[in-house]
Amino acid sequence: MARKSDVPSYYGEPQKFDPTFRGPIHNRSCTDVLCCVIFIIVILGYIALGTVAWIHGDPRKVVYPTDSYGQFCGQHGTPNAGIVGLLDAKEVGIKIFEDYASSWYWILLGLVITMLVSLAFILLLRFTAGVLLWLVIFGVIAAVGYGIWHCYWEFSILKEKPDADITISNIGFQTDFRVYLQLSQTWFIFSKLISLAVTEVIIIVVLIFLRRRVRIAIALLKEGSKAIGYIMSTLFYPIITFLLLAICIAYWAVTAVFLASSGDAVYKVMSTDPKCQYSNITCDPETNVTKVCPGAQCTFAFYGGESIYHRYIFILQLCNLLVFLWLVNFTIALGQCTLAGAFASYYWALQKPADIPACPLFSSFGRAVRYHTGSLAFGALILSIVQFFRIILEYLDHKLKGAHNAFARFLLCCLKCCFWCLEHFIRFMNRNAYIMIAIYGKNFCTSAREAFFLLMRNVVRVAVLDKVTDFLLFLGKLLISGSMGVLAFFVFTHKIPVIQEEVPSLNYYWLPLLTVIFGSYLVAHGFFNVYAMCVDTLFLCFCEDLERNDGSPGKPYFMSPGLHKILGRADQAGKQHTGS
């Protein structure tokens, strides 16, 4: 570890010893008030936008197809034009609904098992962090190796069959997922996708040789599990985040549908006479245009209008998207700041758990909402703007796929890459800024700057520990969701004799299967996200602890003895290496 005097001044001054400091500051004031006021005004405007869209929109225009007269196909009192395709889609939808209706309790059981396994995994890390994490690493390596072997084995067998060389694009979309498993191209794609994981496995193998840093990471993970064990309420906070996100997504989707379906039916004159096609003739179903233009008729063209509202529907859709991103990122920021404050209260308690404040999660949530709504909204706005431009670039890339301008495609690709990197950097900085806000109660810019300087003063630890812990947690999520996917596959395909009589026969078993896999990943992600936030908070507190204190009786460390013991060995080895 570099001595305090060796730290470059352009990374800021290290924290000084303060005998009165005991964790999150309670005496604080409101921060970034202007952004808070703007955020509230935008929310009120967003509600007004949704109300106006609800008044003018008609979702039937999006859900049901229309004929040339603007009438909804298949609705009562309208002709049967184009109803065949609608009935086919309806039949598939009914089958999917039947599958979910008959398998919903099995899906729910899988998600409950995922929740219990994730909870047990986090609690076990408190006692067997080292052994469990190494088992996860080697377990994932073994699973990836088997997956690659199995895919290439299936590919080699199907390659010899005469009909297996048909491509996926040739057969198109099939509701029976088993059709794709009979194609050699499917297994070739699977093998290539799994082979991408080999890169991550190589990273893990490299990290194995960085045993000292990995041991510190494991000690932090163990400390994080201990913190969660003392503040178990943090594991259930993702439910609040999920509910808030569900409200945001539902409101955005409904508003987008009503905006897209706003306007009245607009008709145009269809006639062989060019003068009639471009004349200013009022055209609606009641107008007898044959008197003005013999042989002409009015047909439906599109939904729209001449008002200011209808002219700016596209702009309103963009505003709907931007505010939606802002609300989503604010919800995530609120959760991160709340959890950071709770875990910081744990770390800066000298005698654990006796000195941990009562209801640390509730107190942290109250501080975040009461004092720092503006700061959280400010950080969320910055990230939302970058995401907004990324979405626009993706849209432009989709539109330019058929273009032959190589320079435009290259420039667009470079912009996409730059904005991707910028988004991930802002995510990283926002996360650490929220931790500093939760601890010290300063505004967003000051907290982001202090977090950045603190991380730069410990850049070696950040480069190794942050990636090690993130990847270890990712492996845990992958292992849990993958295991639940395999179990669900055996259940839904009646390959478990004990329960095969109780499992219903499904039309498309792969839809409930994908639901279990995706849902399991989300459940595991919710639990492990709390854990990741805990580790990040403890890491920043750990770095500040090293700067504030020296382990003497007058300046004792707040870290656990186990973490201090491992840190001491690593730092001693580093100093010996530097001295040699």
Coordinates of C-alpha atoms in Angstrom, one line a residue:
M1 CA 0.0 0.0 0.0
A2 CA 1.3 3.4 -0.9
R3 CA 2.1 5.7 2.0
K4 CA -0.1 8.8 2.4
S5 CA 2.8 11.0 1.5
D6 CA 3.4 9.1 -1.7
V7 CA -0.1 9.7 -3.0
P8 CA -0.1 12.3 -5.9
S9 CA -1.9 15.5 -5.0
Y10 CA -3.9 15.5 -8.2
Y11 CA -5.9 12.5 -6.8
G12 CA -7.0 14.6 -3.9
E13 CA -5.9 14.5 -0.3
P14 CA -6.4 11.3 1.8
Q15 CA -9.0 11.4 4.5
K16 CA -7.8 12.7 7.9
F17 CA -8.5 11.0 11.2
D18 CA -11.7 12.2 12.8
P19 CA -12.5 10.8 16.3
T20 CA -16.2 11.9 15.9
F21 CA -16.8 10.1 12.6
R22 CA -19.1 7.1 13.1
G23 CA -20.5 6.4 9.7
P24 CA -23.4 8.1 7.7
I25 CA -23.7 11.8 8.7
H26 CA -27.1 12.5 10.4
N27 CA -26.9 16.3 10.4
R28 CA -27.3 17.0 6.7
S29 CA -29.2 19.4 4.4
C30 CA -31.0 19.1 1.0
T31 CA -28.7 18.8 -2.0
D32 CA -29.2 19.7 -5.7
V33 CA -32.6 21.4 -4.9
L34 CA -32.9 22.9 -8.4
C35 CA -32.7 19.4 -10.0
C36 CA -35.3 18.2 -7.5
V37 CA -37.7 20.9 -8.5
I38 CA -37.2 20.2 -12.2
F39 CA -37.7 16.5 -11.5
I40 CA -41.0 17.1 -9.8
I41 CA -42.2 19.4 -12.6
V42 CA -41.3 16.8 -15.2
I43 CA -43.2 14.1 -13.3
L44 CA -46.3 16.3 -13.2
G45 CA -45.9 17.0 -17.0
Y46 CA -45.5 13.3 -17.6
I47 CA -48.8 12.7 -15.8
A48 CA -50.4 15.4 -18.0
L49 CA -48.9 13.8 -21.1
G50 CA -50.4 10.4 -20.2
T51 CA -53.8 12.0 -19.5
V52 CA -53.9 13.7 -22.9
A53 CA -52.8 10.6 -24.7
W54 CA -55.5 8.6 -22.9
I55 CA -58.1 11.1 -24.0
H56 CA -57.1 11.0 -27.7
G57 CA -55.8 7.5 -28.1
D58 CA -57.5 4.2 -29.0
P59 CA -55.5 1.1 -28.3
R60 CA -57.7 -1.0 -30.7
K61 CA -56.0 0.8 -33.6
V62 CA -52.7 -0.9 -32.5
V63 CA -54.0 -4.3 -31.4
Y64 CA -56.5 -5.0 -34.2
P65 CA -55.8 -4.7 -38.0
T66 CA -58.0 -2.4 -40.0
D67 CA -59.4 -2.6 -43.6
S68 CA -59.2 0.0 -46.3
Y69 CA -62.1 1.9 -44.6
G70 CA -60.5 2.1 -41.2
Q71 CA -62.8 -0.5 -39.7
F72 CA -61.4 -3.0 -37.2
C73 CA -61.2 -6.5 -38.6
G74 CA -63.1 -9.2 -36.6
Q75 CA -65.0 -6.7 -34.5
H76 CA -68.8 -6.8 -34.1
G77 CA -70.6 -5.0 -36.8
T78 CA -67.7 -4.9 -39.3
P79 CA -66.8 -7.1 -42.3
N80 CA -64.5 -10.3 -42.1
A81 CA -61.6 -8.9 -44.2
G82 CA -58.2 -10.3 -43.2
I83 CA -59.7 -12.2 -40.3
V84 CA -58.0 -15.5 -41.2
G85 CA -54.5 -14.4 -40.0
L86 CA -56.1 -12.8 -36.9
L87 CA -57.8 -16.1 -36.0
D88 CA -54.5 -18.0 -36.5
A89 CA -52.7 -15.6 -34.2
K90 CA -55.6 -15.9 -31.7
E91 CA -55.3 -19.7 -31.8
V92 CA -51.6 -19.6 -31.0
G93 CA -52.3 -17.1 -28.2
I94 CA -54.9 -19.4 -26.7
K95 CA -52.5 -22.3 -26.7
I96 CA -49.8 -20.1 -25.0
F97 CA -52.4 -19.0 -22.4
E98 CA -53.4 -22.6 -21.8
D99 CA -49.7 -23.5 -21.2
Y100 CA -49.2 -20.8 -18.7
A101 CA -52.6 -21.5 -17.0
S102 CA -51.6 -25.2 -16.5
S103 CA -48.0 -24.6 -15.5
W104 CA -48.0 -21.4 -13.5
Y105 CA -47.7 -23.1 -10.2
W106 CA -44.6 -25.1 -11.5
I107 CA -43.1 -21.8 -12.7
L108 CA -43.9 -20.2 -9.3
L109 CA -42.3 -23.2 -7.5
G110 CA -39.2 -22.8 -9.6
L111 CA -38.9 -19.1 -8.7
V112 CA -39.4 -19.9 -5.0
I113 CA -36.7 -22.5 -5.2
T114 CA -34.4 -19.9 -6.8
M115 CA -35.2 -17.4 -4.0
L116 CA -34.3 -20.0 -1.3
V117 CA -31.1 -21.1 -3.1
S118 CA -30.0 -17.5 -3.6
L119 CA -30.7 -16.7 0.1
A120 CA -28.8 -19.9 1.2
F121 CA -25.9 -19.1 -1.1
I122 CA -25.5 -15.6 0.4
L123 CA -25.7 -16.9 3.9
L124 CA -23.3 -19.7 3.3
L125 CA -20.8 -17.2 2.0
R126 CA -20.5 -15.9 5.6
F127 CA -19.1 -19.2 6.8
T128 CA -17.6 -20.9 3.7
A129 CA -16.8 -18.0 1.4
G130 CA -13.5 -19.3 0.1
V131 CA -14.6 -22.9 -0.5
L132 CA -17.9 -22.0 -2.0
L133 CA -16.6 -19.4 -4.4
W134 CA -13.8 -21.8 -5.6
L135 CA -16.4 -24.5 -6.1
V136 CA -18.5 -22.0 -8.1
I137 CA -15.6 -21.1 -10.3
F138 CA -14.6 -24.7 -11.1
G139 CA -18.3 -25.7 -11.4
V140 CA -18.9 -23.1 -14.1
I141 CA -15.7 -24.1 -15.9
A142 CA -16.8 -27.7 -15.9
A143 CA -20.3 -26.8 -17.0
V144 CA -19.0 -24.6 -19.9
G145 CA -16.7 -27.4 -21.0
Y146 CA -19.5 -30.0 -21.0
G147 CA -21.7 -27.6 -22.9
I148 CA -19.1 -27.0 -25.6
W149 CA -18.5 -30.8 -25.9
H150 CA -22.2 -31.6 -26.1
C151 CA -23.0 -29.0 -28.7
Y152 CA -20.1 -30.1 -31.0
W153 CA -21.2 -33.8 -30.4
E154 CA -24.8 -33.0 -31.5
F155 CA -23.5 -30.9 -34.4
S156 CA -21.2 -33.8 -35.7
I157 CA -24.1 -36.3 -35.5
L158 CA -26.7 -34.0 -37.3
K159 CA -24.1 -33.0 -39.9
E160 CA -24.3 -36.6 -41.3
K161 CA -28.1 -36.4 -41.7
P162 CA -29.3 -35.3 -45.2
D163 CA -32.1 -32.9 -44.0
A164 CA -30.1 -31.4 -41.1
D165 CA -28.2 -28.8 -43.2
I166 CA -31.3 -26.7 -43.6
T167 CA -30.8 -23.2 -42.2
I168 CA -32.9 -21.5 -39.6
S169 CA -33.9 -18.8 -42.0
N170 CA -35.2 -21.3 -44.4
I171 CA -37.8 -22.8 -42.0
G172 CA -38.7 -19.5 -40.4
F173 CA -40.5 -19.1 -37.1
Q174 CA -41.8 -22.4 -35.7
T175 CA -43.9 -22.7 -32.5
D176 CA -42.4 -26.2 -31.9
F177 CA -39.0 -25.5 -30.5
R178 CA -37.9 -29.1 -31.1
V179 CA -37.7 -28.4 -34.8
Y180 CA -34.7 -26.2 -34.3
L181 CA -32.9 -28.9 -32.3
Q182 CA -32.9 -31.1 -35.4
L183 CA -30.8 -28.6 -37.3
S184 CA -27.0 -28.8 -37.3
Q185 CA -26.8 -24.9 -37.5
T186 CA -28.6 -24.6 -34.2
W187 CA -26.0 -26.6 -32.3
F188 CA -23.2 -24.8 -34.2
I189 CA -24.6 -21.5 -33.0
F190 CA -24.9 -22.8 -29.5
S191 CA -21.3 -24.0 -29.5
K192 CA -20.1 -20.6 -30.7
L193 CA -22.1 -18.8 -28.1
I194 CA -20.8 -21.0 -25.3
S195 CA -17.3 -20.6 -26.7
L196 CA -17.5 -16.9 -26.0
A197 CA -17.6 -17.8 -22.3
V198 CA -14.2 -19.3 -22.6
T199 CA -12.8 -15.8 -22.6
E200 CA -14.3 -15.2 -19.2
V201 CA -13.0 -18.6 -18.0
I202 CA -9.5 -17.5 -19.1
I203 CA -9.9 -14.4 -17.0
I204 CA -10.9 -16.4 -14.0
V205 CA -7.8 -18.7 -14.5
V206 CA -5.6 -15.7 -14.7
L207 CA -7.2 -14.3 -11.5
I208 CA -6.4 -17.6 -9.8
F209 CA -2.7 -16.7 -9.9
L210 CA -3.5 -13.4 -8.2
R211 CA -4.3 -15.2 -5.1
R212 CA -3.5 -12.4 -2.7
R213 CA -6.0 -10.0 -4.3
V214 CA -8.6 -12.8 -4.7
R215 CA -8.3 -13.6 -1.0
I216 CA -9.0 -9.9 -0.2
A217 CA -12.0 -10.1 -2.5
I218 CA -13.2 -13.3 -0.8
A219 CA -12.7 -11.6 2.6
L220 CA -14.9 -8.7 1.3
L221 CA -17.5 -11.1 0.1
K222 CA -17.5 -12.8 3.5
E223 CA -17.8 -9.5 5.2
G224 CA -20.7 -8.6 2.9
S225 CA -22.5 -11.8 3.8
K226 CA -22.0 -10.9 7.5
A227 CA -23.4 -7.5 7.0
I228 CA -26.5 -8.8 5.2
G229 CA -26.9 -11.4 8.0
Y230 CA -27.2 -8.5 10.5
I231 CA -29.4 -6.4 8.2
M232 CA -31.6 -9.1 6.7
S233 CA -34.3 -6.5 5.6
T234 CA -31.9 -5.4 2.8
L235 CA -32.6 -8.7 1.0
F236 CA -36.3 -7.7 0.6
Y237 CA -35.7 -4.2 -0.6
P238 CA -35.5 -5.3 -4.3
I239 CA -39.2 -6.0 -4.0
I240 CA -39.8 -2.2 -3.6
T241 CA -37.5 -1.5 -6.6
F242 CA -39.3 -4.2 -8.6
L243 CA -42.7 -2.7 -7.9
L244 CA -41.6 0.9 -8.7
L245 CA -39.9 -0.3 -12.0
A246 CA -43.1 -2.2 -12.9
I247 CA -45.1 1.0 -12.4
C248 CA -42.7 2.9 -14.6
I249 CA -42.6 0.3 -17.4
A250 CA -46.4 -0.1 -17.4
Y251 CA -47.1 3.7 -17.5
W252 CA -44.5 4.1 -20.3
A253 CA -46.0 1.3 -22.4
V254 CA -49.6 2.4 -21.9
T255 CA -48.7 6.0 -22.8
A256 CA -46.7 4.9 -25.8
V257 CA -49.7 2.8 -27.1
F258 CA -52.2 5.6 -26.6
L259 CA -49.8 8.1 -28.3
A260 CA -49.3 5.8 -31.3
S261 CA -53.1 5.4 -31.6
S262 CA -54.0 9.1 -31.2
G263 CA -56.0 10.8 -34.0
D264 CA -59.0 10.3 -36.2
A265 CA -59.2 8.3 -39.4
V266 CA -57.9 10.2 -42.4
Y267 CA -59.3 9.3 -45.8
K268 CA -58.1 10.1 -49.3
V269 CA -59.7 10.1 -52.7
M270 CA -59.0 7.2 -54.9
S271 CA -59.7 8.0 -58.6
T272 CA -58.2 7.4 -62.0
D273 CA -58.5 11.2 -62.6
P274 CA -55.2 12.8 -61.3
K275 CA -57.1 16.1 -60.7
C276 CA -59.3 14.5 -58.1
Q277 CA -56.4 12.8 -56.3
Y278 CA -54.7 16.2 -55.5
S279 CA -57.7 18.4 -55.2
N280 CA -58.9 19.9 -51.9
I281 CA -62.0 17.7 -51.6
T282 CA -63.3 16.9 -48.2
C283 CA -63.3 13.2 -48.0
D284 CA -65.0 11.1 -45.4
P285 CA -67.4 8.0 -45.7
E286 CA -70.5 10.3 -45.8
T287 CA -69.2 12.5 -48.6
N288 CA -70.5 11.7 -52.0
V289 CA -67.4 12.4 -54.0
T290 CA -68.8 10.8 -57.1
K291 CA -70.7 14.0 -57.9
V292 CA -67.4 16.0 -58.0
C293 CA -65.2 13.2 -59.3
P294 CA -67.1 10.5 -61.2
G295 CA -65.8 7.0 -60.3
A296 CA -63.9 8.2 -57.3
Q297 CA -64.2 6.8 -53.7
C298 CA -63.0 7.6 -50.2
T299 CA -60.6 5.1 -48.6
F300 CA -58.8 5.0 -45.3
A301 CA -55.3 6.3 -45.3
F302 CA -54.0 6.7 -41.8
Y303 CA -54.8 7.9 -38.3
G304 CA -53.8 11.5 -37.6
G305 CA -55.0 15.1 -37.3
E306 CA -54.2 18.7 -38.0
S307 CA -53.9 19.9 -34.3
I308 CA -50.6 20.8 -32.7
Y309 CA -50.9 17.7 -30.6
H310 CA -51.1 15.4 -33.6
R311 CA -48.3 17.2 -35.4
Y312 CA -45.9 16.5 -32.6
I313 CA -46.8 12.9 -31.8
F314 CA -43.2 11.7 -32.6
I315 CA -41.7 14.4 -30.4
L316 CA -44.0 13.4 -27.6
Q317 CA -43.0 9.7 -28.0
L318 CA -39.3 10.8 -27.6
C319 CA -40.2 12.7 -24.5
N320 CA -42.1 9.7 -23.2
L321 CA -39.0 7.6 -23.7
L322 CA -36.6 10.1 -22.1
V323 CA -38.7 10.6 -19.0
F324 CA -39.2 6.8 -18.7
L325 CA -35.4 6.3 -18.7
W326 CA -35.1 9.1 -16.1
L327 CA -37.6 7.5 -13.8
V328 CA -36.1 4.0 -14.1
N329 CA -32.6 5.2 -13.4
F330 CA -33.9 7.3 -10.5
T331 CA -35.6 4.2 -9.0
I332 CA -32.4 2.2 -9.3
A333 CA -30.4 5.1 -7.8
L334 CA -32.7 5.4 -4.9
G335 CA -32.2 1.7 -4.2
Q336 CA -28.5 1.9 -4.4
C337 CA -28.3 5.0 -2.1
T338 CA -30.6 3.4 0.4
L339 CA -28.6 0.1 0.6
A340 CA -25.3 2.0 0.7
G341 CA -26.4 4.0 3.7
A342 CA -27.6 0.8 5.5
F343 CA -24.3 -1.1 4.8
A344 CA -22.2 1.9 5.7
S345 CA -23.9 2.0 9.1
Y346 CA -22.8 -1.6 9.6
Y347 CA -19.2 -0.9 8.6
W348 CA -18.6 2.1 10.7
A349 CA -20.0 0.5 13.8
L350 CA -16.9 -0.1 16.0
Q351 CA -18.5 -2.9 18.0
K352 CA -20.6 -5.1 15.7
P353 CA -23.5 -5.7 16.0
A354 CA -23.9 -3.7 19.3
D355 CA -23.1 -0.3 17.6
I356 CA -25.3 -0.8 14.5
P357 CA -28.1 1.8 14.6
A358 CA -31.7 0.6 14.9
C359 CA -33.6 0.2 11.5
P360 CA -30.6 1.2 9.3
L361 CA -32.4 0.5 6.1
F362 CA -35.5 2.5 6.9
S363 CA -33.3 5.4 8.2
S364 CA -31.2 5.3 5.1
F365 CA -34.3 5.4 2.8
G366 CA -35.7 8.4 4.7
R367 CA -32.4 10.3 4.4
A368 CA -32.2 9.5 0.6
V369 CA -35.8 10.7 -0.1
R370 CA -35.8 13.7 2.3
Y371 CA -32.4 15.2 1.5
H372 CA -31.0 13.7 -1.7
T373 CA -33.9 13.3 -4.2
G374 CA -32.3 16.1 -6.3
S375 CA -28.8 14.5 -6.3
L376 CA -30.2 11.1 -7.3
A377 CA -32.3 12.7 -10.0
F378 CA -29.2 14.6 -11.3
G379 CA -27.1 11.4 -11.6
A380 CA -30.1 9.5 -13.1
L381 CA -30.6 12.3 -15.7
I382 CA -27.0 12.2 -16.9
L383 CA -27.2 8.4 -17.4
S384 CA -30.6 8.7 -19.1
I385 CA -29.4 11.2 -21.6
V386 CA -26.5 8.9 -22.6
Q387 CA -28.9 5.9 -22.9
F388 CA -31.3 8.1 -24.9
F389 CA -28.7 8.8 -27.5
R390 CA -27.6 5.2 -27.5
I391 CA -31.2 4.2 -28.4
I392 CA -31.3 6.8 -31.2
L393 CA -28.0 5.4 -32.6
E394 CA -29.4 1.9 -32.5
Y395 CA -32.4 3.1 -34.4
L396 CA -30.3 4.9 -37.0
D397 CA -28.1 1.8 -37.3
H398 CA -31.2 -0.3 -38.0
K399 CA -32.4 2.1 -40.7
L400 CA -28.9 2.2 -42.4
K401 CA -28.4 -1.5 -42.6
G402 CA -29.3 -1.6 -46.2
A403 CA -27.2 1.5 -47.0
H404 CA -24.0 1.3 -49.0
N405 CA -22.2 4.3 -47.4
A406 CA -19.3 2.6 -45.6
F407 CA -18.1 5.8 -44.0
A408 CA -21.5 6.4 -42.4
R409 CA -21.7 2.9 -41.1
F410 CA -18.2 3.2 -39.7
L411 CA -18.9 6.5 -38.0
L412 CA -22.1 5.1 -36.5
C413 CA -20.3 2.1 -35.2
C414 CA -17.6 4.3 -33.6
L415 CA -20.3 6.5 -32.0
K416 CA -22.1 3.4 -30.6
C417 CA -18.9 2.1 -29.2
C418 CA -18.1 5.5 -27.5
F419 CA -21.5 5.9 -26.0
W420 CA -21.5 2.2 -24.8
C421 CA -18.2 2.9 -22.9
L422 CA -19.5 6.3 -21.7
E423 CA -22.7 4.7 -20.3
H424 CA -20.8 2.0 -18.4
F425 CA -18.3 4.6 -17.0
I426 CA -21.2 6.8 -15.8
R427 CA -22.9 3.7 -14.3
F428 CA -19.8 2.9 -12.4
M429 CA -19.2 6.5 -11.2
N430 CA -22.9 7.1 -10.3
R431 CA -22.9 3.9 -8.2
N432 CA -19.9 5.1 -6.2
A433 CA -21.2 8.7 -6.0
Y434 CA -24.4 7.4 -4.4
I435 CA -22.4 5.6 -1.8
M436 CA -20.6 8.8 -0.9
I437 CA -23.9 10.7 -0.8
A438 CA -25.3 8.1 1.6
I439 CA -22.3 8.5 3.9
Y440 CA -21.5 12.2 3.8
G441 CA -24.7 13.8 2.4
K442 CA -23.0 16.1 -0.1
N443 CA -24.3 17.0 -3.5
F444 CA -23.8 14.8 -6.6
C445 CA -20.9 16.5 -8.2
T446 CA -18.8 16.7 -5.0
S447 CA -19.6 13.1 -4.1
A448 CA -18.7 11.9 -7.6
R449 CA -15.4 13.7 -7.5
E450 CA -14.5 12.4 -4.0
A451 CA -15.5 8.9 -5.0
F452 CA -13.3 9.1 -8.1
F453 CA -10.3 10.4 -6.2
L454 CA -10.7 7.7 -3.5
L455 CA -10.8 5.0 -6.2
M456 CA -7.8 6.5 -8.0
R457 CA -5.8 6.5 -4.8
N458 CA -6.6 2.7 -4.6
V459 CA -6.6 2.0 -8.3
V460 CA -4.8 -1.3 -8.0
R461 CA -7.3 -2.7 -5.6
V462 CA -10.2 -1.3 -7.7
A463 CA -8.8 -2.9 -10.9
V464 CA -8.6 -6.4 -9.3
L465 CA -11.2 -6.5 -6.5
D466 CA -14.0 -4.9 -8.4
K467 CA -13.8 -7.2 -11.4
V468 CA -13.2 -10.3 -9.2
T469 CA -16.2 -9.7 -7.0
D470 CA -18.5 -8.7 -9.9
F471 CA -17.5 -11.8 -11.9
L472 CA -17.8 -14.1 -8.9
L473 CA -21.3 -12.8 -8.3
F474 CA -22.1 -13.1 -12.0
L475 CA -21.0 -16.7 -11.9
G476 CA -23.3 -17.3 -8.9
K477 CA -26.3 -15.9 -10.8
L478 CA -25.4 -17.9 -13.9
L479 CA -25.0 -21.1 -12.0
I480 CA -28.3 -20.7 -10.1
S481 CA -30.4 -19.7 -13.2
G482 CA -28.7 -22.3 -15.4
S483 CA -29.4 -25.0 -12.8
M484 CA -33.0 -24.0 -12.5
G485 CA -33.3 -24.0 -16.3
V486 CA -31.9 -27.6 -16.5
L487 CA -34.3 -28.7 -13.8
A488 CA -37.3 -27.0 -15.5
F489 CA -36.3 -28.7 -18.8
F490 CA -36.4 -32.2 -17.2
V491 CA -39.7 -31.3 -15.4
F492 CA -41.6 -29.9 -18.5
T493 CA -40.4 -32.7 -20.8
H494 CA -41.5 -35.4 -18.3
K495 CA -38.0 -36.8 -17.7
I496 CA -38.3 -37.1 -13.9
P497 CA -40.3 -40.3 -13.3
V498 CA -41.3 -39.4 -9.8
I499 CA -43.4 -36.4 -10.9
Q500 CA -44.0 -37.0 -14.6
E501 CA -47.7 -37.9 -14.0
E502 CA -48.3 -34.6 -12.2
V503 CA -46.7 -32.4 -14.8
P504 CA -49.2 -31.2 -17.4
S505 CA -48.6 -31.7 -21.1
L506 CA -47.8 -28.4 -22.8
N507 CA -48.3 -27.2 -26.4
Y508 CA -45.0 -25.1 -26.3
Y509 CA -43.0 -26.3 -23.3
W510 CA -40.1 -23.9 -24.2
L511 CA -42.2 -20.8 -23.3
P512 CA -42.6 -21.8 -19.6
L513 CA -39.0 -23.0 -19.7
L514 CA -37.7 -19.7 -20.8
T515 CA -39.9 -18.0 -18.3
V516 CA -38.4 -20.0 -15.5
I517 CA -34.8 -19.3 -16.7
F518 CA -35.4 -15.6 -17.2
G519 CA -37.4 -15.3 -14.0
S520 CA -34.8 -17.2 -12.0
Y521 CA -32.1 -14.9 -13.3
L522 CA -34.1 -11.9 -12.3
V523 CA -34.7 -13.3 -8.8
A524 CA -31.0 -14.2 -8.4
H525 CA -30.0 -10.8 -9.8
G526 CA -32.2 -9.1 -7.2
F527 CA -30.5 -10.9 -4.3
F528 CA -27.0 -10.6 -5.7
N529 CA -27.5 -7.0 -6.6
V530 CA -28.0 -6.3 -2.9
Y531 CA -24.8 -8.3 -2.3
A532 CA -22.9 -6.4 -4.9
M533 CA -24.0 -3.1 -3.5
C534 CA -22.9 -4.3 -0.1
V535 CA -19.5 -5.2 -1.3
D536 CA -19.0 -2.0 -3.2
T537 CA -20.0 0.0 -0.1
L538 CA -17.8 -2.0 2.2
F539 CA -14.9 -1.5 -0.3
L540 CA -15.1 2.3 -0.3
C541 CA -15.5 2.3 3.5
F542 CA -12.5 -0.1 3.7
C543 CA -10.4 2.3 1.6
E544 CA -11.4 5.3 3.7
D545 CA -10.7 3.3 6.9
L546 CA -7.2 2.7 5.7
E547 CA -6.7 6.4 5.2
R548 CA -8.4 7.6 8.4
N549 CA -6.9 5.1 10.8
D550 CA -3.7 3.1 11.4
G551 CA -4.8 0.3 13.6
S552 CA -3.3 1.8 16.8
P553 CA -5.4 1.9 20.0
G554 CA -6.1 5.6 19.4
K555 CA -7.0 5.1 15.8
P556 CA -8.4 1.5 15.5
Y557 CA -9.6 0.0 12.2
F558 CA -13.3 -0.5 11.8
M559 CA -12.8 -3.5 9.5
S560 CA -13.1 -7.0 10.8
P561 CA -10.0 -8.7 12.2
G562 CA -10.1 -11.3 9.4
L563 CA -10.1 -8.7 6.7
H564 CA -7.4 -6.8 8.4
K565 CA -5.3 -9.9 8.7
I566 CA -5.5 -10.7 5.0
L567 CA -4.9 -7.1 4.1
G568 CA -1.9 -6.9 6.3
R569 CA -0.3 -9.9 4.7
A570 CA -1.0 -8.6 1.2
D571 CA 0.3 -5.1 2.0
Q572 CA 3.4 -6.5 3.7
A573 CA 4.1 -8.7 0.6
G574 CA 3.6 -5.7 -1.6
K575 CA 6.0 -3.5 0.4
Q576 CA 8.7 -6.3 0.3
H577 CA 8.2 -6.6 -3.4
T578 CA 8.6 -2.9 -3.8
G579 CA 11.7 -2.8 -1.6
S580 CA 13.4 -5.6 -3.5

